[in-house]
Short mmCIF file of C-alpha atoms and ligand atoms in Angstrom, two decimals:
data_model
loop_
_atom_site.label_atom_id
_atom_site.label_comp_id
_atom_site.label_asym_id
_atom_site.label_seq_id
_atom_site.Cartn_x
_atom_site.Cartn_y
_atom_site.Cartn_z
CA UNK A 1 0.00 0.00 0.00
CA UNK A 2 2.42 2.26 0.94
CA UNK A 3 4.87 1.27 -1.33
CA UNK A 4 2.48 2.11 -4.18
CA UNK A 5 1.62 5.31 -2.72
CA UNK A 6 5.16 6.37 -2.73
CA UNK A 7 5.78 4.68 -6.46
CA UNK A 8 2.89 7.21 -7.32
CA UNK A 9 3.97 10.06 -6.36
CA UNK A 10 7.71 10.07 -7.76
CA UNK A 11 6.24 9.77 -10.96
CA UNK A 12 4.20 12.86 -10.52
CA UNK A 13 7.32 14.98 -9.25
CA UNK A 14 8.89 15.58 -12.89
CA UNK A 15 5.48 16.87 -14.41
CA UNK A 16 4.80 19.38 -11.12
CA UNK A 17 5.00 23.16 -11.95
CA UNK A 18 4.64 27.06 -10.65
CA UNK A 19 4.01 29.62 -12.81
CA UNK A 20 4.80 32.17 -10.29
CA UNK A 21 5.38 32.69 -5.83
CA UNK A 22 1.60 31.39 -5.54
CA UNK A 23 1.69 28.46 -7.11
CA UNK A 24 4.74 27.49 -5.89
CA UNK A 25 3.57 27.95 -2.35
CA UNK A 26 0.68 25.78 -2.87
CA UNK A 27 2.88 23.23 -3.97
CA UNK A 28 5.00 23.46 -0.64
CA UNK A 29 2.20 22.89 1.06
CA UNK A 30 0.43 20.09 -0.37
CA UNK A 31 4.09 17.93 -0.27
CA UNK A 32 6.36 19.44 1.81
CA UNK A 33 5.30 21.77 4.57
CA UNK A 34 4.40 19.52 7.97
CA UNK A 35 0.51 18.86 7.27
CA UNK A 36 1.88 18.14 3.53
CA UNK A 37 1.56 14.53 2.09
CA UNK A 38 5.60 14.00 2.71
CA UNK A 39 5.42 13.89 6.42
CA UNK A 40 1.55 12.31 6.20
CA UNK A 41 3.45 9.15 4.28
CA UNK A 42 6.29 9.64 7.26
CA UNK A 43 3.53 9.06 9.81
CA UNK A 44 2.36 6.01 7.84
CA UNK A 45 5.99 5.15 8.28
CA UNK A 46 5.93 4.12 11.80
CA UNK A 47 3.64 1.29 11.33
CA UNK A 48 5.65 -0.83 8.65
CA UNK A 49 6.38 -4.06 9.54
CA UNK A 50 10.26 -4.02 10.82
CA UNK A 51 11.49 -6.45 7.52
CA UNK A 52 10.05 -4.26 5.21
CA UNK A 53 11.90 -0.81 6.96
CA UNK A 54 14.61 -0.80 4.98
CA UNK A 55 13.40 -1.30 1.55
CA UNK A 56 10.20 1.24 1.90
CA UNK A 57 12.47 3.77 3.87
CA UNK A 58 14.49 4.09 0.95
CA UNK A 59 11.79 4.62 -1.25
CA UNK A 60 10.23 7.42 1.12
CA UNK A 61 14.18 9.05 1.14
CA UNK A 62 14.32 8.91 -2.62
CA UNK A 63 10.56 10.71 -3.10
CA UNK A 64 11.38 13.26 -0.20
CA UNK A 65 15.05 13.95 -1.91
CA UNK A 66 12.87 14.92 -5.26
CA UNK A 67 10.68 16.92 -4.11
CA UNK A 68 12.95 18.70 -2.69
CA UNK A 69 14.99 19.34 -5.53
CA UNK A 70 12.12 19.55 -8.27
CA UNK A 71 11.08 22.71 -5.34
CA UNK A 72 14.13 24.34 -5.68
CA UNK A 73 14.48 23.86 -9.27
CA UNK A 74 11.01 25.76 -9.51
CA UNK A 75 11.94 28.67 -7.27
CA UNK A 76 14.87 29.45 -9.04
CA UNK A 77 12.44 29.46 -12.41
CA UNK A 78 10.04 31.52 -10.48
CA UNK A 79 12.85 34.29 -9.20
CA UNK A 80 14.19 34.44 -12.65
CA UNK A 81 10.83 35.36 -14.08
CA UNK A 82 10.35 37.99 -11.16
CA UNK A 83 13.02 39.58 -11.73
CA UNK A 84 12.06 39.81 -15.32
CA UNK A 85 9.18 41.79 -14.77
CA UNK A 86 11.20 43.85 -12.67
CA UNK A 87 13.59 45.10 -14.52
CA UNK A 88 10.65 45.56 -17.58
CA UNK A 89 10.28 48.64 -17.96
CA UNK A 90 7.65 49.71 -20.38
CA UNK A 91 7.59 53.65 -20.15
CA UNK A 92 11.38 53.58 -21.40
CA UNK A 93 12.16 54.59 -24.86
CA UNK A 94 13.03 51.72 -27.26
CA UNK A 95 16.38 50.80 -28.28
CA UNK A 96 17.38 52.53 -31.51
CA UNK A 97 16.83 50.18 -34.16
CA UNK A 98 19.76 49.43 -36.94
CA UNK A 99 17.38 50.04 -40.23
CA UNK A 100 19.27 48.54 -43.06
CA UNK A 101 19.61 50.94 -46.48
CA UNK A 102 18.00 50.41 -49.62
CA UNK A 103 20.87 49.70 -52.36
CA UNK A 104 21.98 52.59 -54.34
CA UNK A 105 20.99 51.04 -57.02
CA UNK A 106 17.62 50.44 -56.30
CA UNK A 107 17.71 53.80 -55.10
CA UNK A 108 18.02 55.15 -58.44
CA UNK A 109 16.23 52.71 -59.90
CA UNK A 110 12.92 53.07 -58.11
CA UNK A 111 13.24 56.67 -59.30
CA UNK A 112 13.57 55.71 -62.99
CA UNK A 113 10.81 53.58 -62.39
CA UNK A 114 8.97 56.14 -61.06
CA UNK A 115 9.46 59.32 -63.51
CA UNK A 116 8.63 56.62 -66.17
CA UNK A 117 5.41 55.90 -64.76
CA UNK A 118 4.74 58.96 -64.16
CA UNK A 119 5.10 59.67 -68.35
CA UNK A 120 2.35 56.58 -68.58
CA UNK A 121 4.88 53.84 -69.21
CA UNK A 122 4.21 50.46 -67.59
CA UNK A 123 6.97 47.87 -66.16
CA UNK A 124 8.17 44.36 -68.24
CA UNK A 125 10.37 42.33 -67.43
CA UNK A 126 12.81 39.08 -69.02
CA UNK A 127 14.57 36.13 -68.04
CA UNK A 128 18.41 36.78 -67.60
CA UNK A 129 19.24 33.37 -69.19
CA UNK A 130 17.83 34.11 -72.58
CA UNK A 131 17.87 32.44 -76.20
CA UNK A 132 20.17 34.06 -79.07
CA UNK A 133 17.36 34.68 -80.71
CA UNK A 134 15.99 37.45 -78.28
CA UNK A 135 19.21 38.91 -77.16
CA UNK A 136 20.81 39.08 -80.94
CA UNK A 137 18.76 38.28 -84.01
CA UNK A 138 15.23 39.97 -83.39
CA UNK A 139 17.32 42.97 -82.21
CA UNK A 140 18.69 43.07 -85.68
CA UNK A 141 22.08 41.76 -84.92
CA UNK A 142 23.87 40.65 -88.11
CA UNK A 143 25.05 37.01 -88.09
CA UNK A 144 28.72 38.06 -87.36
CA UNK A 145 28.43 41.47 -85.40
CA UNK A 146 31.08 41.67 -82.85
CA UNK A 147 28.60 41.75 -80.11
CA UNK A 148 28.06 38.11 -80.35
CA UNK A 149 31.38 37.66 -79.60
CA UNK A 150 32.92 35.20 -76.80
CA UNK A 151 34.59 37.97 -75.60
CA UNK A 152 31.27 40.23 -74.31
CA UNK A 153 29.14 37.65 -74.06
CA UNK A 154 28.78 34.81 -71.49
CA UNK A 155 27.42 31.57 -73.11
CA UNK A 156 25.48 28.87 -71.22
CA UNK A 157 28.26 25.85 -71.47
CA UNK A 158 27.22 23.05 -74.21
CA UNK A 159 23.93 25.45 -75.10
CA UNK A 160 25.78 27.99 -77.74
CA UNK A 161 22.28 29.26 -78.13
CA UNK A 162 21.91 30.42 -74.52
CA UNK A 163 23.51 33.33 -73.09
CA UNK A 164 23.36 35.85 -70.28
CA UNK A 165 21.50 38.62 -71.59
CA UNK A 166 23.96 41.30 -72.68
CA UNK A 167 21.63 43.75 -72.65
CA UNK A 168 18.00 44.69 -71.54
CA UNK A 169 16.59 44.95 -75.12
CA UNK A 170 15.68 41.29 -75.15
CA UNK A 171 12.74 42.64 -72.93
CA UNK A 172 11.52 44.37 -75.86
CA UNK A 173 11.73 41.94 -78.04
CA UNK A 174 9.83 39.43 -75.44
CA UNK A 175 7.51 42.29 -74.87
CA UNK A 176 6.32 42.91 -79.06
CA UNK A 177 5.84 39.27 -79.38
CA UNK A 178 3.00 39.12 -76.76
CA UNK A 179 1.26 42.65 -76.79
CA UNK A 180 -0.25 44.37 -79.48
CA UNK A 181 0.47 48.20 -79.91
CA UNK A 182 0.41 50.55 -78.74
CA UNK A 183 3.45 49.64 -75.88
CA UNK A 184 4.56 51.80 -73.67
CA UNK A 185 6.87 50.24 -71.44
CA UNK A 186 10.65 50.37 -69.65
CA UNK A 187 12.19 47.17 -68.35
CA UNK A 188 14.91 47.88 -65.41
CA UNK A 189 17.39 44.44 -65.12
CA UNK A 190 19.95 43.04 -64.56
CA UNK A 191 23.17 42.29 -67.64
CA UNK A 192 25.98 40.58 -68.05
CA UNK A 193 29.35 41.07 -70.29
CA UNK A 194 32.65 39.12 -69.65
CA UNK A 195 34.64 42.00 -68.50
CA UNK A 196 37.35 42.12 -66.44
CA UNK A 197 36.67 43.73 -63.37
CA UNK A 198 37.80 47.08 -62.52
CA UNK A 199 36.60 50.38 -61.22
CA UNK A 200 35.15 51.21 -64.38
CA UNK A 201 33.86 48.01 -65.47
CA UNK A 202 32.16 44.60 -64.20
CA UNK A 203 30.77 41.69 -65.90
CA UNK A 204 27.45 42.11 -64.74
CA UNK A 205 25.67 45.81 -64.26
CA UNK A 206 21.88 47.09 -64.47
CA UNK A 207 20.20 48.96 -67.22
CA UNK A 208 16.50 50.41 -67.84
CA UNK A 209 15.28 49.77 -71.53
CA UNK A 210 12.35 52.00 -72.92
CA UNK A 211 10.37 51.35 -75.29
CA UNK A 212 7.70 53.07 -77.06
CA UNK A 213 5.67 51.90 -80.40
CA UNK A 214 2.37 53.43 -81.70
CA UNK A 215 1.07 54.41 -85.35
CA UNK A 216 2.60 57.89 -85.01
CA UNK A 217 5.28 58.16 -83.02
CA UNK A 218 8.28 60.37 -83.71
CA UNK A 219 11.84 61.36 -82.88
CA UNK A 220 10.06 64.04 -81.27
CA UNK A 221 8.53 62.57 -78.70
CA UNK A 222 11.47 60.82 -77.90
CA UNK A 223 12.66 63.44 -77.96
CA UNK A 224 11.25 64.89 -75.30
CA UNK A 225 10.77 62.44 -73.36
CA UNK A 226 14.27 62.11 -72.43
CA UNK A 227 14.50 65.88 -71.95
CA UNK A 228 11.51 65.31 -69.75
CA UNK A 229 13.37 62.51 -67.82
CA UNK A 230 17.00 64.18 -67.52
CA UNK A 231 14.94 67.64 -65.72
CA UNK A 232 12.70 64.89 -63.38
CA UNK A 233 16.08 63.26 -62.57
CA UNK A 234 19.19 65.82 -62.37
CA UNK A 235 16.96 68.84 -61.68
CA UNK A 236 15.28 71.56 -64.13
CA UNK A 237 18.06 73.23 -65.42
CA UNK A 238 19.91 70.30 -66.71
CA UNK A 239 20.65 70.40 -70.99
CA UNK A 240 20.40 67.70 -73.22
CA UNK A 241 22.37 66.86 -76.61
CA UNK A 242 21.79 64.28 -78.72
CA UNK A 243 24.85 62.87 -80.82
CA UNK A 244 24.29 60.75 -83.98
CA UNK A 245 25.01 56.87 -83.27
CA UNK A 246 24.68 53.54 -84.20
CA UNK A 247 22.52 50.41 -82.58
CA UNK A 248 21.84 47.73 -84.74
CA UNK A 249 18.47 48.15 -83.16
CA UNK A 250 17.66 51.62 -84.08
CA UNK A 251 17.63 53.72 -86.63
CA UNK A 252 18.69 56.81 -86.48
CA UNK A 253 20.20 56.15 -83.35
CA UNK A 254 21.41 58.88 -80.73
CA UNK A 255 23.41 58.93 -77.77
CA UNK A 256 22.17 61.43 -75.09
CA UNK A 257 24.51 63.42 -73.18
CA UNK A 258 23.66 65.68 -70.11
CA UNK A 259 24.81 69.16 -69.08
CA UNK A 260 27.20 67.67 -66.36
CA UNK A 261 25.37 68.17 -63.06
CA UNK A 262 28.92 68.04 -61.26
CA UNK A 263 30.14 71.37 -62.69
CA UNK A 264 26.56 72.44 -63.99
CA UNK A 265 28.61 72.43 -67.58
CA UNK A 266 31.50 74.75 -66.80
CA UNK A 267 33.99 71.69 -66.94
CA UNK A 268 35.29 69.52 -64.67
CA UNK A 269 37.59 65.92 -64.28
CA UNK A 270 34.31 64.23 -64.26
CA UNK A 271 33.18 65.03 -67.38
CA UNK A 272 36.70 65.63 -69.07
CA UNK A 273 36.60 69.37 -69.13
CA UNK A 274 33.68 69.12 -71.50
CA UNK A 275 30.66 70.20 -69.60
CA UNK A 276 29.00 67.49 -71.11
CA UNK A 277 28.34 63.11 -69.70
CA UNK A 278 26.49 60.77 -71.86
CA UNK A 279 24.00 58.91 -70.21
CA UNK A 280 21.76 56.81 -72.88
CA UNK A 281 21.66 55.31 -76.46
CA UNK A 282 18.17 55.82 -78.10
CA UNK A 283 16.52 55.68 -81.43
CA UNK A 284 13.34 54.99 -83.62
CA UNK A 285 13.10 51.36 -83.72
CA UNK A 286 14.46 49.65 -86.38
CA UNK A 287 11.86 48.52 -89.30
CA UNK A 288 13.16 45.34 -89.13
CA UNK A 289 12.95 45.04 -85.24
CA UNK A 290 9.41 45.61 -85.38
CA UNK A 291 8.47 43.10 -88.25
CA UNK A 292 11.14 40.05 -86.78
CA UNK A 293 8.94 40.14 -83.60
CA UNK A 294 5.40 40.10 -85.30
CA UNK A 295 4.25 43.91 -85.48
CA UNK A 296 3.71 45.41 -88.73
CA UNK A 297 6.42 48.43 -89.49
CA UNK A 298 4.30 50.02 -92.19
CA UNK A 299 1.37 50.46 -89.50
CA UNK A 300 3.40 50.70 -86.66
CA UNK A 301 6.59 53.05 -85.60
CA UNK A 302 8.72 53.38 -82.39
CA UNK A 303 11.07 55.12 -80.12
CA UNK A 304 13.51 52.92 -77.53
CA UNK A 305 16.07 54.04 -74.91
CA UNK A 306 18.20 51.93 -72.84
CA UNK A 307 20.31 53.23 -69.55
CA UNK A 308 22.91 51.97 -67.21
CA UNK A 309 21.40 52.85 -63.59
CA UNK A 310 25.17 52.33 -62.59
CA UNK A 311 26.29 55.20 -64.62
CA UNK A 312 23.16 57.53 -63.40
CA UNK A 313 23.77 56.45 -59.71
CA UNK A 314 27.55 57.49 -60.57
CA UNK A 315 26.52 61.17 -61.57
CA UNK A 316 24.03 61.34 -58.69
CA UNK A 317 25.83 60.18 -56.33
CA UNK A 318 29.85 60.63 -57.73
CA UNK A 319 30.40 56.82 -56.53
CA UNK A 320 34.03 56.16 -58.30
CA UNK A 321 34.80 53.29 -58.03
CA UNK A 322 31.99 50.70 -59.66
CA UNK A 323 33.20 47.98 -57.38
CA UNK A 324 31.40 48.67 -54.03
CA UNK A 325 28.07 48.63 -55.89
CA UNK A 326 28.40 44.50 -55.27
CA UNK A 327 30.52 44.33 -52.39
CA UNK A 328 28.24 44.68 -49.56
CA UNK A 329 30.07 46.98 -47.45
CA UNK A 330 27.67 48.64 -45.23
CA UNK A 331 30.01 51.69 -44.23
CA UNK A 332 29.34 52.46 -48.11
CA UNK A 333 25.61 51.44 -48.23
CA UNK A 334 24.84 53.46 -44.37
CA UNK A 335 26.06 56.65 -46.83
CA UNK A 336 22.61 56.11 -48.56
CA UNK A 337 20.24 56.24 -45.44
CA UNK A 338 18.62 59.70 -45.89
CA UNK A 339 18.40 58.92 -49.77
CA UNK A 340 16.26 56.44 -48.44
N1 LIG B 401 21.21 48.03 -75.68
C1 LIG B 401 22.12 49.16 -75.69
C2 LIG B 401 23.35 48.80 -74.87
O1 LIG B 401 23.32 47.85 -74.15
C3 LIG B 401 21.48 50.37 -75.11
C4 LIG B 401 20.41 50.90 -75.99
C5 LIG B 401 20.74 51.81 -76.99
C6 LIG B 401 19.12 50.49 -75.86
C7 LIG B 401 19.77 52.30 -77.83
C8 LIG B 401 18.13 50.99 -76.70
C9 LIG B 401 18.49 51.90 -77.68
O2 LIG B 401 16.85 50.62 -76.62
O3 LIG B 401 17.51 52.39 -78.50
O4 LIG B 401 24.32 49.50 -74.93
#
């Protein structure tokens, strides 16, 4: 009887508990204080028969010995949490919070984004592993231009087909072949080129492509669109040129340069003592273009662009040295916290 009794109870001690003084207390009581069921079992003691002493007294030592030590064990839980809600106090001002920086990058590209949407232009986007056929030949890319080169482009090994977009212009091409005009979009991504890596280059960098296509759409309106842009982007005074150029893409093509918002176009070592940076290559879309991806160029004309948000964070920002766009130091990325 009493041995079961005692069996009992030691396999209650492990699952006892006290949530806080009160509990604990009660617990004290019901085993251990001198009404408690410890010295109750004690008093049951007296009247074992004298062979069976040994054996049950044992028992009774071992439950008493755990009870003991499962109480302590609680009370130290219980002082712990005490002391927690002690020392809480909730009329003190928070710790300051580390907030982590947007990226540069997407600084300046969230406000591309945004002046283009602002113009009515809507966001596409394109895979970054993408077919020849997107990246080169439905841009108008002879067989043998020197952009298809090994040495600019990365290949996907065994798949000479498949390469790392080299530019974002594949998006437009991925774009005509699923929407019917008119498109007005830009398409912000990521490229690659194999470059060696210096401060002035890396093999993989971001550009925004534009693209605009319509029954009558001129050089015009691309025109001044960019103009547009430039003022939203470097402020309202800022100049634009446009220089005669050549995409196989495009035609006429331009590159754009920009008064340079360093020396406001007096001169300066950023902009070679010119007063003038180039920031885009732009053009009516090439004829071709429009008819290798399905719309009809005697219905249809177009204007694209196409950025580096590198070089635009550069003249915003006058970061030299291209490198620390990818290296993740935060002593250069905490520099961007109130562009935030
Ligand atoms: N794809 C060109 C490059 O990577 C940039 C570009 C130039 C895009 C002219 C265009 C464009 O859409 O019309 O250098």
């Amino acid at each position: 009887m009493l041995t079961e009794k005692i069996e009992s109870l030691l396999g209650e001690v492990a699952g006892l508990q006290a949530a806080d003084e009160k509990e604990l207390e009660s617990l004290r009581l019901k085993y251990l204080s001198k009404k408690g069921i410890v010295n109750e079992l004690m008093g049951e003691f007296r009247n074992v028969a004298p062979e069976q002493k040994r054996e049950i007294g044992m028992k009774l030592n071992t439950l008493k010995t755990a009870l003991q030590d499962k109480f302590n064990e609680l009370k130290q839980a219980v002082a712990v949490k005490e002391d927690d809600h002690a020392s809480l106090d909730l009329t003190r001002t928070p710790y300051p919070t580390p907030l982590g920086t947007r990226h540069p990058l997407s600084i300046v590209k969230n406000e591309i984004i945004d002046i283009f949407s602002r113009l009515g232009f809507s966001m596409a986007d394109g895979p970054e592993v993408e077919d020849d056929w997107h990246v080169f030949s439905s841009m108008n890319f002879a067989e043998d231009h020197p952009a298809r080169d090994m040495q600019d482009t990365f290949f996907v090994e065994q798949h000479p087909d498949i390469v790392l977009r080299t530019h974002t212009s594949s998006v437009q091409s991925r774009v005509m072949e699923h929407a019917e005009p008119p498109i007005r979009v830009i398409c912000p991504g990521r490229v690659y080129r194999n470059e060696a890596i210096s401060a002035r280059a890396h093999c993989f960098f971001h550009q925004v492509e534009g693209l605009y296509i319509d029954k009558d759409v001129s050089f015009t309106d691309l025109k001044q669109v960019l103009l547009t842009f430039a003022r939203e982007m470097f402020g309202a005074d800022t100049k634009i040129r446009l220089r005669p150029s050549y995409f196989p893409f495009t035609e006429p093509s331009a590159e754009m340069d920009i008064s340079c918002n360093i020396c406001g176009g007096k001169g300066c070592s950023f902009c070679k003592h010119t007063g003038w940076v180039e920031i885009l290559g732009c053009g009516m879309v090439d004829p071709n273009v429009l008819d290798a991806n399905g719309i009809d160029s005697k219905v249809y004309k177009g204007y694209a662009f196409g950025m580096g948000v590198e070089r635009i964070t550069n003249l915003k920002y006058q970061v030299k040295d291209l490198r620390l766009f990818s290296e993740n130091d935060v002593r250069f990325l905490d520099e961007f916290m109130a562009a935030n």
